[in-house]
């Protein structure tokens, strides 16, 4: 039985609503059911936070640590994985706003001699995953976490690993998700600012957005503050999986692409400030929403560091999903910045085993915003 934990935050805020303000019917029971199903599917623990004007809802299910049974901390931090891409993209767009970079500028003009064919790859291609660069995280060296999570990497090593596999497509011709794109973007940011990327994150986004739980580690192995133990499931496991603890690692393999540490309140705060035009002028935020088809049935389109989910009530949310050994993440916002939902799962699980968990996450998001269930995947014919 999943451990159910209800937050008092939402209840208190509902009681404090202004006279005459009508709140929608609470969705907490349906969201809690979705979180509990994730735990039944093998996720050790889930942290969920929904933010909207006048209301914060925090729900939990499962445990922070399988050995101790400790509860998931309400203000826990975790490795937010590819949610990092949204922050990196925001910084790149800030440099565009400052006329230090162009979206359609060739890579050869800003970071020459790093990637073959750089005269044909633009900054937009990198942001939108249409560069054709191979994803270094799909290399055989990255199949098993124990083979890479404790090794120090330099950004150029990761790019060179991708180059060794050759391109997957011509630039601009095909969408293909590649962590290599965002390593190159991190290198561009450091080249143009003359600062370490972790410092750029802090003074350009994390500080201005009030994200006090967040930081971009390079080699630092710990998660500061309260956090759930991370776990991972080996890709070749069948049946009831063994969930191996994995929290401390050298995050240099993820860096600008999927290396940030944050929390649910901070991620909601980030997307809220972004979509309210507090980090970028609104025309550049709208540029981030110009998307191409990505092919995922739940998160179908990809813009500039943002992917979307289309809900059953006609609302489209923008944000990102992510996974890194130890944790999985979901964080999305309405395009006007009024509502955000973030979730942390303290497990790294890929392949078919993860599919029902992804749909349960989509259901939690849909229930929060639309108060309706999200369609579940068709059951394969026998």
CSV table of C-alpha atoms in Angstrom, one decimal:
chain,number,residue,atom,x,y,z
A,1,UNK,CA,0.0,0.0,0.0
A,2,UNK,CA,1.4,3.4,-1.0
A,3,UNK,CA,2.0,5.8,1.9
A,4,UNK,CA,-0.3,8.7,1.4
A,5,UNK,CA,0.7,12.1,2.8
A,6,UNK,CA,-1.6,15.1,2.5
A,7,UNK,CA,-0.3,18.7,2.8
A,8,UNK,CA,-1.9,21.2,5.1
A,9,UNK,CA,-0.7,24.0,2.8
A,10,UNK,CA,-3.5,23.9,0.3
A,11,UNK,CA,-6.2,23.5,3.0
A,12,UNK,CA,-5.0,26.5,4.9
A,13,UNK,CA,-4.8,28.7,1.8
A,14,UNK,CA,-8.4,27.7,0.7
A,15,UNK,CA,-9.7,28.8,4.1
A,16,UNK,CA,-8.0,32.2,3.6
A,17,UNK,CA,-9.6,32.9,0.2
A,18,UNK,CA,-11.0,36.4,-0.2
A,19,UNK,CA,-14.7,36.8,0.3
A,20,UNK,CA,-16.6,36.1,-2.9
A,21,UNK,CA,-13.7,34.2,-4.4
A,22,UNK,CA,-14.9,30.8,-5.8
A,23,UNK,CA,-12.4,28.0,-5.8
A,24,UNK,CA,-12.7,25.1,-8.2
A,25,UNK,CA,-13.5,21.7,-6.7
A,26,UNK,CA,-10.4,20.3,-5.1
A,27,UNK,CA,-8.5,17.8,-7.2
A,28,UNK,CA,-6.2,16.4,-4.5
A,29,UNK,CA,-7.9,12.9,-4.1
A,30,UNK,CA,-7.5,12.2,-7.9
A,31,UNK,CA,-4.0,13.6,-7.9
A,32,UNK,CA,-3.1,11.5,-4.9
A,33,UNK,CA,-4.4,8.4,-6.6
A,34,UNK,CA,-2.1,9.1,-9.6
A,35,UNK,CA,0.9,9.5,-7.3
A,36,UNK,CA,0.0,6.2,-5.4
A,37,UNK,CA,-0.2,4.4,-8.8
A,38,UNK,CA,3.4,5.5,-9.5
A,39,UNK,CA,4.5,4.0,-6.2
A,40,UNK,CA,2.6,0.8,-7.1
A,41,UNK,CA,4.5,0.7,-10.4
A,42,UNK,CA,7.9,0.7,-8.6
A,43,UNK,CA,8.7,4.4,-7.8
A,44,UNK,CA,10.0,4.5,-4.2
A,45,UNK,CA,8.6,8.0,-3.6
A,46,UNK,CA,7.0,11.0,-5.3
A,47,UNK,CA,6.8,14.7,-4.4
A,48,UNK,CA,4.2,16.9,-6.1
A,49,UNK,CA,3.6,20.6,-5.9
A,50,UNK,CA,0.9,22.6,-7.7
A,51,UNK,CA,1.1,26.4,-7.6
A,52,UNK,CA,-1.6,28.9,-8.6
A,53,UNK,CA,-2.6,32.3,-7.4
A,54,UNK,CA,-3.5,32.1,-3.7
A,55,UNK,CA,-2.9,28.4,-3.4
A,56,UNK,CA,0.0,25.9,-3.0
A,57,UNK,CA,-0.7,22.2,-2.9
A,58,UNK,CA,2.0,19.7,-1.8
A,59,UNK,CA,1.3,16.0,-2.0
A,60,UNK,CA,3.5,13.0,-1.4
A,61,UNK,CA,3.4,9.2,-1.8
A,62,UNK,CA,5.8,6.4,-1.0
A,63,UNK,CA,9.1,6.9,0.9
A,64,UNK,CA,12.3,8.9,0.6
A,65,UNK,CA,14.5,5.8,1.3
A,66,UNK,CA,13.6,2.2,0.8
A,67,UNK,CA,15.9,1.1,3.7
A,68,UNK,CA,14.7,3.5,6.4
A,69,UNK,CA,11.2,4.1,5.2
A,70,UNK,CA,11.6,7.9,5.9
A,71,UNK,CA,8.9,10.1,4.4
A,72,UNK,CA,9.6,12.1,1.3
A,73,UNK,CA,10.6,15.6,2.5
A,74,UNK,CA,8.1,18.3,1.6
A,75,UNK,CA,10.8,20.8,0.6
A,76,UNK,CA,13.2,18.2,-0.7
A,77,UNK,CA,15.8,18.9,-3.4
A,78,UNK,CA,16.7,16.5,-6.2
A,79,UNK,CA,18.7,16.4,-9.4
A,80,UNK,CA,16.1,17.8,-11.7
A,81,UNK,CA,17.8,16.4,-14.9
A,82,UNK,CA,16.7,17.9,-18.2
A,83,UNK,CA,14.7,20.7,-16.5
A,84,UNK,CA,18.1,22.2,-16.6
A,85,UNK,CA,17.7,22.7,-20.3
A,86,UNK,CA,15.0,25.3,-19.8
A,87,UNK,CA,17.4,27.4,-17.6
A,88,UNK,CA,20.3,27.0,-20.1
A,89,UNK,CA,17.9,28.1,-23.0
A,90,UNK,CA,16.7,31.1,-21.0
A,91,UNK,CA,20.3,32.3,-20.5
A,92,UNK,CA,21.0,31.8,-24.2
A,93,UNK,CA,17.9,33.9,-25.0
A,94,UNK,CA,19.1,36.6,-22.6
A,95,UNK,CA,22.3,36.8,-24.6
A,96,UNK,CA,20.2,37.0,-27.8
A,97,UNK,CA,18.3,39.9,-26.2
A,98,UNK,CA,21.7,41.6,-25.4
A,99,UNK,CA,22.7,41.3,-29.1
A,100,UNK,CA,25.6,39.1,-28.2
A,101,UNK,CA,24.2,36.1,-30.0
A,102,UNK,CA,21.8,35.4,-32.8
A,103,UNK,CA,19.3,32.5,-32.9
A,104,UNK,CA,20.1,31.9,-36.5
A,105,UNK,CA,23.8,32.6,-36.2
A,106,UNK,CA,26.0,29.7,-37.3
A,107,UNK,CA,27.9,27.9,-34.6
A,108,UNK,CA,31.1,28.5,-36.6
A,109,UNK,CA,30.8,32.2,-35.7
A,110,UNK,CA,30.4,31.8,-31.9
A,111,UNK,CA,32.2,28.5,-31.1
A,112,UNK,CA,34.4,27.5,-34.1
A,113,UNK,CA,36.2,24.2,-34.6
A,114,UNK,CA,34.3,22.3,-31.9
A,115,UNK,CA,31.8,20.5,-34.0
A,116,UNK,CA,32.2,19.3,-37.7
A,117,UNK,CA,29.8,21.2,-40.0
A,118,UNK,CA,29.5,24.1,-37.6
A,119,UNK,CA,28.9,26.5,-40.4
A,120,UNK,CA,25.5,24.8,-41.0
A,121,UNK,CA,24.4,24.4,-37.4
A,122,UNK,CA,22.7,27.4,-35.9
A,123,UNK,CA,22.0,28.3,-32.3
A,124,UNK,CA,18.3,27.6,-32.9
A,125,UNK,CA,19.2,24.1,-34.1
A,126,UNK,CA,21.0,23.4,-30.8
A,127,UNK,CA,18.1,24.8,-28.7
A,128,UNK,CA,15.5,22.9,-30.7
A,129,UNK,CA,17.3,19.6,-31.1
A,130,UNK,CA,17.5,19.9,-34.9
A,131,UNK,CA,21.3,20.1,-35.1
A,132,UNK,CA,21.7,16.4,-36.1
A,133,UNK,CA,24.3,15.9,-33.4
A,134,UNK,CA,24.5,12.4,-31.9
A,135,UNK,CA,23.4,12.2,-28.2
A,136,UNK,CA,26.5,11.3,-26.2
A,137,UNK,CA,24.2,9.9,-23.5
A,138,UNK,CA,23.2,7.1,-26.0
A,139,UNK,CA,26.8,5.9,-26.4
A,140,UNK,CA,27.6,2.4,-25.0
A,141,UNK,CA,29.7,4.1,-22.3
A,142,UNK,CA,26.5,5.5,-20.8
A,143,UNK,CA,24.4,2.3,-20.7
A,144,UNK,CA,25.1,1.4,-17.1
A,145,UNK,CA,25.2,4.2,-14.5
A,146,UNK,CA,28.1,2.7,-12.6
A,147,UNK,CA,30.3,3.1,-15.7
A,148,UNK,CA,30.0,6.9,-15.8
A,149,UNK,CA,28.4,8.6,-12.8
A,150,UNK,CA,31.6,8.7,-10.7
A,151,UNK,CA,33.9,9.7,-13.6
A,152,UNK,CA,34.9,13.4,-14.1
A,153,UNK,CA,34.1,14.7,-17.5
A,154,UNK,CA,34.9,18.0,-19.3
A,155,UNK,CA,32.3,19.4,-21.7
A,156,UNK,CA,34.7,19.0,-24.6
A,157,UNK,CA,35.0,15.3,-23.8
A,158,UNK,CA,31.3,14.8,-24.0
A,159,UNK,CA,31.1,16.6,-27.3
A,160,UNK,CA,34.0,14.6,-28.7
A,161,UNK,CA,32.3,11.4,-27.6
A,162,UNK,CA,29.2,12.4,-29.7
A,163,UNK,CA,31.3,13.4,-32.7
A,164,UNK,CA,32.9,10.0,-32.7
A,165,UNK,CA,29.5,8.5,-33.5
A,166,UNK,CA,28.9,10.8,-36.4
A,167,UNK,CA,25.7,12.9,-37.0
A,168,UNK,CA,22.2,11.4,-37.0
A,169,UNK,CA,20.9,13.8,-39.6
A,170,UNK,CA,21.7,16.9,-41.6
A,171,UNK,CA,21.2,20.2,-39.6
A,172,UNK,CA,17.6,21.4,-39.7
A,173,UNK,CA,16.3,18.3,-41.3
A,174,UNK,CA,15.1,16.2,-38.4
A,175,UNK,CA,14.2,16.6,-34.7
A,176,UNK,CA,16.4,14.3,-32.6
A,177,UNK,CA,16.8,14.8,-28.9
A,178,UNK,CA,20.4,15.2,-28.0
A,179,UNK,CA,22.0,16.2,-24.7
A,180,UNK,CA,25.1,17.2,-26.8
A,181,UNK,CA,23.2,20.2,-28.0
A,182,UNK,CA,23.0,21.7,-24.5
A,183,UNK,CA,26.6,20.9,-23.7
A,184,UNK,CA,27.6,23.0,-26.7
A,185,UNK,CA,25.2,25.7,-25.6
A,186,UNK,CA,26.8,25.7,-22.2
A,187,UNK,CA,30.2,26.1,-23.8
A,188,UNK,CA,28.8,29.1,-25.8
A,189,UNK,CA,27.6,30.8,-22.7
A,190,UNK,CA,31.0,30.4,-21.0
A,191,UNK,CA,32.7,31.7,-24.1
A,192,UNK,CA,30.6,34.8,-24.4
A,193,UNK,CA,30.4,35.6,-20.7
A,194,UNK,CA,33.9,34.6,-19.6
A,195,UNK,CA,32.4,33.1,-16.5
A,196,UNK,CA,31.9,29.5,-15.2
A,197,UNK,CA,28.4,28.3,-16.2
A,198,UNK,CA,27.5,27.7,-12.5
A,199,UNK,CA,28.1,31.4,-11.7
A,200,UNK,CA,26.1,32.4,-14.8
A,201,UNK,CA,23.1,30.3,-13.7
A,202,UNK,CA,23.2,31.9,-10.3
A,203,UNK,CA,23.3,35.6,-11.2
A,204,UNK,CA,21.2,35.5,-14.4
A,205,UNK,CA,18.4,33.1,-13.4
A,206,UNK,CA,18.5,31.4,-10.0
A,207,UNK,CA,19.1,34.6,-8.0
A,208,UNK,CA,16.7,36.9,-10.0
A,209,UNK,CA,14.0,34.2,-9.8
A,210,UNK,CA,14.4,33.7,-6.1
A,211,UNK,CA,15.4,30.0,-6.5
A,212,UNK,CA,17.3,29.6,-3.2
A,213,UNK,CA,17.2,25.8,-3.3
A,214,UNK,CA,18.9,25.6,-6.6
A,215,UNK,CA,22.5,25.4,-7.9
A,216,UNK,CA,24.4,23.9,-10.8
A,217,UNK,CA,27.1,21.6,-9.5
A,218,UNK,CA,30.1,20.7,-11.8
A,219,UNK,CA,31.9,17.9,-9.9
A,220,UNK,CA,30.3,18.4,-6.4
A,221,UNK,CA,28.7,15.0,-5.5
A,222,UNK,CA,26.3,15.9,-2.8
A,223,UNK,CA,22.7,17.3,-2.7
A,224,UNK,CA,22.6,20.0,-0.1
A,225,UNK,CA,19.6,20.2,2.2
A,226,UNK,CA,16.8,17.7,2.7
A,227,UNK,CA,16.4,15.2,-0.1
A,228,UNK,CA,15.1,11.7,-0.9
A,229,UNK,CA,17.6,9.0,-1.7
A,230,UNK,CA,18.0,8.4,-5.4
A,231,UNK,CA,17.5,5.0,-6.9
A,232,UNK,CA,18.1,3.4,-10.3
A,233,UNK,CA,16.9,0.3,-12.1
A,234,UNK,CA,19.3,-1.5,-14.4
A,235,UNK,CA,18.0,-1.6,-18.0
A,236,UNK,CA,18.3,-5.4,-18.4
A,237,UNK,CA,16.2,-6.2,-15.3
A,238,UNK,CA,12.9,-8.1,-15.8
A,239,UNK,CA,10.1,-8.9,-13.4
A,240,UNK,CA,10.1,-7.1,-10.1
A,241,UNK,CA,13.1,-4.7,-10.4
A,242,UNK,CA,15.8,-4.2,-7.8
A,243,UNK,CA,16.1,-0.5,-7.1
A,244,UNK,CA,19.7,0.4,-6.3
A,245,UNK,CA,20.4,3.5,-4.2
A,246,UNK,CA,22.3,6.2,-6.0
A,247,UNK,CA,22.4,9.7,-4.7
A,248,UNK,CA,26.0,10.9,-4.7
A,249,UNK,CA,27.7,11.1,-8.1
A,250,UNK,CA,29.9,13.4,-10.1
A,251,UNK,CA,27.4,15.3,-12.2
A,252,UNK,CA,29.9,16.6,-14.8
A,253,UNK,CA,28.5,14.2,-17.3
A,254,UNK,CA,25.2,16.2,-17.2
A,255,UNK,CA,26.3,19.8,-16.7
A,256,UNK,CA,24.4,22.3,-18.9
A,257,UNK,CA,22.1,19.6,-20.2
A,258,UNK,CA,20.8,17.9,-17.2
A,259,UNK,CA,22.9,18.6,-14.1
A,260,UNK,CA,21.0,21.1,-11.9
A,261,UNK,CA,19.8,20.5,-8.4
A,262,UNK,CA,16.6,22.2,-7.4
A,263,UNK,CA,13.2,21.7,-5.6
A,264,UNK,CA,9.6,21.8,-6.5
A,265,UNK,CA,8.9,25.3,-5.2
A,266,UNK,CA,11.9,26.6,-7.0
A,267,UNK,CA,11.0,25.0,-10.3
A,268,UNK,CA,7.5,26.3,-10.1
A,269,UNK,CA,9.0,29.7,-9.3
A,270,UNK,CA,11.3,29.5,-12.3
A,271,UNK,CA,8.6,28.7,-14.9
A,272,UNK,CA,6.3,31.3,-13.3
A,273,UNK,CA,8.9,34.1,-13.6
A,274,UNK,CA,9.9,33.0,-17.1
A,275,UNK,CA,6.3,33.0,-18.4
A,276,UNK,CA,5.5,36.3,-16.7
A,277,UNK,CA,8.3,37.9,-18.7
A,278,UNK,CA,10.5,38.6,-15.7
A,279,UNK,CA,13.5,36.8,-17.1
A,280,UNK,CA,13.1,37.5,-20.8
A,281,UNK,CA,11.0,40.0,-22.8
A,282,UNK,CA,7.7,38.5,-23.8
A,283,UNK,CA,8.6,38.3,-27.6
A,284,UNK,CA,11.5,36.0,-26.7
A,285,UNK,CA,9.4,33.9,-24.4
A,286,UNK,CA,7.0,33.5,-27.4
A,287,UNK,CA,10.0,32.5,-29.5
A,288,UNK,CA,10.7,29.7,-27.0
A,289,UNK,CA,7.2,28.4,-27.7
A,290,UNK,CA,7.7,28.1,-31.5
A,291,UNK,CA,7.9,24.3,-31.5
A,292,UNK,CA,8.5,21.4,-33.9
A,293,UNK,CA,7.0,18.0,-33.6
A,294,UNK,CA,9.0,15.8,-31.3
A,295,UNK,CA,7.2,12.5,-31.7
A,296,UNK,CA,6.3,11.7,-28.1
A,297,UNK,CA,2.6,10.8,-27.6
A,298,UNK,CA,2.4,12.6,-24.2
A,299,UNK,CA,4.9,15.5,-24.7
A,300,UNK,CA,4.5,16.0,-28.5
A,301,UNK,CA,6.3,19.3,-29.4
A,302,UNK,CA,9.6,20.9,-28.6
A,303,UNK,CA,10.4,24.6,-28.7
A,304,UNK,CA,13.6,26.3,-27.4
A,305,UNK,CA,14.4,24.4,-24.2
A,306,UNK,CA,10.7,23.7,-23.6
A,307,UNK,CA,8.4,20.8,-24.4
A,308,UNK,CA,4.6,20.7,-24.0
A,309,UNK,CA,1.7,18.6,-22.9
A,310,UNK,CA,-1.8,19.1,-24.3
A,311,UNK,CA,-4.4,18.6,-21.6
A,312,UNK,CA,-8.0,17.3,-22.0
A,313,UNK,CA,-9.6,20.7,-21.3
A,314,UNK,CA,-7.8,22.4,-24.2
A,315,UNK,CA,-4.9,23.9,-22.1
A,316,UNK,CA,-1.4,23.5,-23.3
A,317,UNK,CA,1.4,23.5,-20.6
A,318,UNK,CA,5.0,24.2,-21.3
A,319,UNK,CA,8.0,23.0,-19.3
A,320,UNK,CA,10.2,19.9,-19.4
A,321,UNK,CA,10.6,16.3,-18.3
A,322,UNK,CA,13.9,14.7,-17.2
A,323,UNK,CA,15.7,11.7,-15.9
A,324,UNK,CA,19.2,11.2,-14.5
A,325,UNK,CA,20.5,8.2,-12.5
A,326,UNK,CA,18.7,8.5,-9.2
A,327,UNK,CA,15.7,10.7,-10.1
A,328,UNK,CA,13.0,11.6,-12.7
A,329,UNK,CA,11.3,15.0,-13.1
A,330,UNK,CA,8.3,16.7,-14.5
A,331,UNK,CA,7.7,20.5,-14.4
A,332,UNK,CA,5.1,22.4,-16.4
A,333,UNK,CA,3.4,25.8,-16.5
A,334,UNK,CA,0.6,27.5,-18.3
A,335,UNK,CA,1.9,29.9,-20.9
A,336,UNK,CA,0.6,32.9,-18.9
A,337,UNK,CA,2.5,31.8,-15.8
A,338,UNK,CA,-0.6,31.4,-13.6
A,339,UNK,CA,-0.3,27.7,-12.8
A,340,UNK,CA,2.6,25.3,-12.4
A,341,UNK,CA,3.0,21.7,-11.5
A,342,UNK,CA,6.3,20.0,-10.5
A,343,UNK,CA,7.0,16.4,-9.6
A,344,UNK,CA,10.0,14.5,-8.4
A,345,UNK,CA,10.3,10.7,-8.5
A,346,UNK,CA,13.3,9.3,-6.7
A,347,UNK,CA,14.1,6.6,-9.3
A,348,UNK,CA,15.8,6.4,-12.7
A,349,UNK,CA,13.8,4.0,-14.8
A,350,UNK,CA,13.7,3.8,-18.6
A,351,UNK,CA,12.1,1.8,-21.3
A,352,UNK,CA,8.7,0.0,-21.3
A,353,UNK,CA,8.7,-0.2,-17.6
A,354,UNK,CA,8.5,3.6,-17.4
A,355,UNK,CA,5.5,4.0,-19.7
A,356,UNK,CA,2.7,3.6,-17.2
A,357,UNK,CA,4.5,5.9,-14.8
A,358,UNK,CA,4.7,8.6,-17.5
A,359,UNK,CA,1.0,8.4,-18.1
A,360,UNK,CA,0.3,8.5,-14.3
A,361,UNK,CA,2.4,11.7,-14.2
A,362,UNK,CA,0.4,13.1,-17.1
A,363,UNK,CA,-2.8,12.2,-15.2
A,364,UNK,CA,-1.7,14.0,-12.1
A,365,UNK,CA,-0.9,17.1,-14.1
A,366,UNK,CA,-4.2,16.9,-16.0
A,367,UNK,CA,-6.2,16.4,-12.8
A,368,UNK,CA,-4.6,19.4,-11.2
A,369,UNK,CA,-5.3,21.8,-14.0
A,370,UNK,CA,-8.4,20.3,-15.7
A,371,UNK,CA,-9.9,18.2,-12.9
A,372,UNK,CA,-10.3,15.4,-15.5
A,373,UNK,CA,-8.4,12.1,-16.0
A,374,UNK,CA,-5.7,11.9,-18.7
A,375,UNK,CA,-6.3,9.2,-21.4
A,376,UNK,CA,-4.3,6.1,-20.6
A,377,UNK,CA,-2.3,4.2,-23.2
A,378,UNK,CA,-4.2,1.5,-25.2
A,379,UNK,CA,-3.7,-1.9,-23.8
A,380,UNK,CA,-1.8,-4.1,-26.3
A,381,UNK,CA,-3.7,-6.9,-27.9
A,382,UNK,CA,-3.1,-10.3,-26.4
